[in-house]
Coordinates of N, CA and C in Angstrom, one line a residue:
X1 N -3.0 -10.9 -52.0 CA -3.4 -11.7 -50.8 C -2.5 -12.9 -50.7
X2 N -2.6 -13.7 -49.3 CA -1.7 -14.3 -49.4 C -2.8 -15.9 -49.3
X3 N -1.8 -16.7 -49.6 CA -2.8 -17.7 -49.4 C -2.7 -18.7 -48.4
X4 N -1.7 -18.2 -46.9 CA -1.8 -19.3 -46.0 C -3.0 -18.7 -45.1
X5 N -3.5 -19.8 -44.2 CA -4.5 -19.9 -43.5 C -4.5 -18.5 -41.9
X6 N -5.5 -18.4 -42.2 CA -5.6 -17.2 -41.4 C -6.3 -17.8 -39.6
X7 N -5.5 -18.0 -38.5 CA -6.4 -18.2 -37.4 C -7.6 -17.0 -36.8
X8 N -8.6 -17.5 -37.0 CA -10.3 -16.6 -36.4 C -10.2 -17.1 -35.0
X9 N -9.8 -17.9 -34.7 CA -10.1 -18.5 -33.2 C -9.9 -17.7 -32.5
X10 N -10.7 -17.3 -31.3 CA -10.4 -16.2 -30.2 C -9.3 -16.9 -29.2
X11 N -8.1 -15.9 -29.1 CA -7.1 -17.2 -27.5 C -8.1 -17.2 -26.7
X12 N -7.7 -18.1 -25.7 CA -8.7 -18.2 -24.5 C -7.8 -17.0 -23.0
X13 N -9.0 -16.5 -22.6 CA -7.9 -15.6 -21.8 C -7.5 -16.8 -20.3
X14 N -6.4 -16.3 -20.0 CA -5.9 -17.1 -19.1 C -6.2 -15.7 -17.4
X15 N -7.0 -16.5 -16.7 CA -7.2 -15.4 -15.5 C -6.1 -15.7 -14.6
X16 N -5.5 -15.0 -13.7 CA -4.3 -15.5 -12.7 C -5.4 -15.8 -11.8
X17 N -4.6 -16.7 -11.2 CA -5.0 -17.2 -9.7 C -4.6 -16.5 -8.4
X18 N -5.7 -15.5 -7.8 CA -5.2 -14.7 -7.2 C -5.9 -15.2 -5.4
X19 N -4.8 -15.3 -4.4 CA -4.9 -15.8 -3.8 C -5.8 -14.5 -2.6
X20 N -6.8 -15.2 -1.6 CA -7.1 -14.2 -0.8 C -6.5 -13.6 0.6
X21 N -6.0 -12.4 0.9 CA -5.0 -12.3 1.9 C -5.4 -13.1 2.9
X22 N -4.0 -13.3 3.9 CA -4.9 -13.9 5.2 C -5.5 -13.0 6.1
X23 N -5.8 -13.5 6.7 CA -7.1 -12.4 7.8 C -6.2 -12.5 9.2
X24 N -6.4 -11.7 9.8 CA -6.0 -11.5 11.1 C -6.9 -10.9 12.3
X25 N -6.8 -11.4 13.4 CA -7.9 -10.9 14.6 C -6.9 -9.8 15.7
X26 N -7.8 -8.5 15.8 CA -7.6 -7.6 16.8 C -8.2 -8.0 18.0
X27 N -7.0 -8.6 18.9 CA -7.9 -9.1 20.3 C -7.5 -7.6 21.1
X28 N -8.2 -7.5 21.9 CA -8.9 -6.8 23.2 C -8.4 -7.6 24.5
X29 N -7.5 -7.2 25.1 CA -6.5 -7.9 26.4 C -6.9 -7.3 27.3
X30 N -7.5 -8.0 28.9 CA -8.1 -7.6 29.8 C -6.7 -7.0 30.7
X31 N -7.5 -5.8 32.0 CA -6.3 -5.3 32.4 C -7.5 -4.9 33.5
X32 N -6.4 -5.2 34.9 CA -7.6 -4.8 35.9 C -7.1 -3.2 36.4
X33 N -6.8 -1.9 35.6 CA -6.6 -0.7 35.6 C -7.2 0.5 34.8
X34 N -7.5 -0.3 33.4 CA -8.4 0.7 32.7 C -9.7 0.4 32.8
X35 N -9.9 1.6 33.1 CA -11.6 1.8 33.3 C -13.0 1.8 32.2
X36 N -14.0 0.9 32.5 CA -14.4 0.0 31.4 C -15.1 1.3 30.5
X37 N -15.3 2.4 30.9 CA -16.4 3.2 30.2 C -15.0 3.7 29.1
X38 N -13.8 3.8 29.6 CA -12.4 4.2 28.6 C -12.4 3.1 27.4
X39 N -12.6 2.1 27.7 CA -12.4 0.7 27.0 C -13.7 0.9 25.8
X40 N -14.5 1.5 26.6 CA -15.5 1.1 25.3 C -15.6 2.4 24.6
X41 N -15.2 3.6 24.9 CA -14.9 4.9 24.4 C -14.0 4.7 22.8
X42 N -12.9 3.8 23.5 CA -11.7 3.4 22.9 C -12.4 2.4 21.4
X43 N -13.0 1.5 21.9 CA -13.6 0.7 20.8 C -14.6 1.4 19.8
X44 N -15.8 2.6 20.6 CA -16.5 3.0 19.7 C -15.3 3.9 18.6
X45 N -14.2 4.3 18.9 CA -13.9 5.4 18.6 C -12.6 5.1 16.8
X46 N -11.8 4.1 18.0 CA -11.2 3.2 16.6 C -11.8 2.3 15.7
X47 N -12.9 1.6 15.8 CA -13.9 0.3 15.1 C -14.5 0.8 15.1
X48 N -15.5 1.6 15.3 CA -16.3 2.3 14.8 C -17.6 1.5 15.4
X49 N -17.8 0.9 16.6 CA -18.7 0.1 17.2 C -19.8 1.0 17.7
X50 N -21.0 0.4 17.8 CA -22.0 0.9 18.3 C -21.7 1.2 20.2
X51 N -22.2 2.1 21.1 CA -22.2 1.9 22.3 C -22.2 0.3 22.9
X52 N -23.4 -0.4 22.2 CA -24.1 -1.5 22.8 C -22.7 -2.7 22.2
X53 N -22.4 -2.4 21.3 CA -21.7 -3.6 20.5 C -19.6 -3.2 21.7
X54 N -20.1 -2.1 21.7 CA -18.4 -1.7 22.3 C -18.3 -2.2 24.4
X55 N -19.5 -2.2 24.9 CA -19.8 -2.5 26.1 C -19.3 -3.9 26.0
X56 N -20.4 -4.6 24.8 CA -20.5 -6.0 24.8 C -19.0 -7.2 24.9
X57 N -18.3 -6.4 24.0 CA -16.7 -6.6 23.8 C -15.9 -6.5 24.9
X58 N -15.8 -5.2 25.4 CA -15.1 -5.0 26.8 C -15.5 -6.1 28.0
X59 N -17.0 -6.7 27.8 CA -17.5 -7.4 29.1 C -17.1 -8.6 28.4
X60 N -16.6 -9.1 27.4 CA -16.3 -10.9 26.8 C -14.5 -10.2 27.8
X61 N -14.2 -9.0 26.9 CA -12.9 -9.5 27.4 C -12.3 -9.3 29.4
X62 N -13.4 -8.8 29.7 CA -13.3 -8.5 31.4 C -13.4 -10.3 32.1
X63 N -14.8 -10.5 31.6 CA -14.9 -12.3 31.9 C -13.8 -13.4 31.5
X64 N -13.3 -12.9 30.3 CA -12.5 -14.3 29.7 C -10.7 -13.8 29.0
X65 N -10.8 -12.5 29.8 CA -9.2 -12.1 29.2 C -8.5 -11.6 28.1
X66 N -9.8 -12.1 27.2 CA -9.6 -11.4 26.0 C -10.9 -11.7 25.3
X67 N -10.5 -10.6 24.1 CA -12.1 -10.5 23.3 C -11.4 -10.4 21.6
X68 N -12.5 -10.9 21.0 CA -11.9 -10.6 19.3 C -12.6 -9.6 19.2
X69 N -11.8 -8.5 18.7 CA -12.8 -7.3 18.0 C -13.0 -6.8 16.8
X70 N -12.1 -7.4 16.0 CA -12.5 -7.6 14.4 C -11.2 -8.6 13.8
X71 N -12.6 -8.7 12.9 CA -10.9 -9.9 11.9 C -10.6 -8.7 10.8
X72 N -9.8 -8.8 10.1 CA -9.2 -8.1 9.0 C -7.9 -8.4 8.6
X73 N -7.8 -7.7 7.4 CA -6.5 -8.2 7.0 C -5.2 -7.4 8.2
X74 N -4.0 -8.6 7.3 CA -2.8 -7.9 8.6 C -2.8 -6.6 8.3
X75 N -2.6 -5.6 7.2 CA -2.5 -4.5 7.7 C -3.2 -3.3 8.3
X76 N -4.3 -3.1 8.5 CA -5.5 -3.0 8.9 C -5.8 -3.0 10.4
X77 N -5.3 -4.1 10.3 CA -5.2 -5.0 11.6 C -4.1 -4.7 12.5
X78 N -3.1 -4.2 12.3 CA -1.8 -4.0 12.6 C -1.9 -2.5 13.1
X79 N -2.3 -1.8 12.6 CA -2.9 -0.3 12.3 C -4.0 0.0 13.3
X80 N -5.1 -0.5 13.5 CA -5.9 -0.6 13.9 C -5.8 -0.6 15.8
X81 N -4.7 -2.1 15.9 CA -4.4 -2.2 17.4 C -3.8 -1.2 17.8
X82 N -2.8 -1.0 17.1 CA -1.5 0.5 17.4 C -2.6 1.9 18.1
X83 N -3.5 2.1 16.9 CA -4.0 3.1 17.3 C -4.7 3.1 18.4
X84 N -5.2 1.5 18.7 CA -6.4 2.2 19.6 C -5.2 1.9 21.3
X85 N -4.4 1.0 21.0 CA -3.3 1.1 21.8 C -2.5 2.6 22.5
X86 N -2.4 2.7 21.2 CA -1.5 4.5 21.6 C -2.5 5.6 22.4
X87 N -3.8 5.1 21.9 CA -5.1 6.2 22.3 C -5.0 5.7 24.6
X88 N -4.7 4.4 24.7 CA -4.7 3.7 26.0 C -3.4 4.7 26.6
X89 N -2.7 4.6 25.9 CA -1.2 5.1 26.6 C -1.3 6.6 26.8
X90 N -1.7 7.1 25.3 CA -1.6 8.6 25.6 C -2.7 9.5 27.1
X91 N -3.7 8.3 27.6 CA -4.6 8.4 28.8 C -3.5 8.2 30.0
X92 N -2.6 7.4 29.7 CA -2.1 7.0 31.0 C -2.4 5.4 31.5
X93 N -3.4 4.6 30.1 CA -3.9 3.1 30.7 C -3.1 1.9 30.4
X94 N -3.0 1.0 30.5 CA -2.0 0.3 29.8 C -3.3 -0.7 29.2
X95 N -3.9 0.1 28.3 CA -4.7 -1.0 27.6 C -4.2 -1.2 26.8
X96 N -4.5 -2.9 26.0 CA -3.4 -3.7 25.2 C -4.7 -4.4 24.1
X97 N -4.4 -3.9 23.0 CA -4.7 -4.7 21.6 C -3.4 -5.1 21.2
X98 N -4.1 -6.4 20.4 CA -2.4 -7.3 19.9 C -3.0 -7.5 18.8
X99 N -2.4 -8.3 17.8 CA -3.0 -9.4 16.4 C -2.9 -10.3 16.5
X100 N -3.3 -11.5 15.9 CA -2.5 -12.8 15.7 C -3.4 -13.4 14.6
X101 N -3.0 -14.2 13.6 CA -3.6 -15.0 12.4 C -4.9 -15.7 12.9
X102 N -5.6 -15.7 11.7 CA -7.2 -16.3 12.1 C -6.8 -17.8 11.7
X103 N -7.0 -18.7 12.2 CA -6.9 -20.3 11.7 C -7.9 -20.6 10.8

């Protein structure tokens, strides 16, 4: 055996500091050509919204131009507009989801 000193001490674990993504909002862009029962077809169908919660949305964004329809992260979020965007085009509507950073 040897006779220098043996360390028992446990290291201390070091945890990283892991930062939380940023969040991003899918807005809902008003348009006076797509037709509101399409709009909210559109919302139940990409977001997964109830009837009542997908009407509610379409009528913030009919009154005021635009509507937030979820926050999430950017990719998600990026994903999310596209599709329910392409679902407007491939109708013929020019309904418009965008993103932009949550403050």
């Amino acid at each position: 055996m040897s006779d220098s000193p043996v360390d028992l001490k446990p290291k201390p674990k070091v945890k990283p500091k892991l930062e939380r993504p940023k969040l991003y909002k899918v807005m809902l862009l008003n348009d006076d050509y797509t037709p509101r029962e399409f709009v909210t077809v559109v919302l139940k169908a990409v977001f997964r919204m109830s009837e009542e919660t997908g009407h509610r949305v379409m009528m913030t964004a009919h009154r005021f131009g635009s509507a937030v329809v979820v926050v999430c992260e950017r990719d998600i979020a990026e994903t999310k507009a596209k599709e329910a965007t392409d679902l407007g085009k491939e109708a013929g509507f020019p309904l418009m989801f965008t993103t932009e950073p949550e403050e």
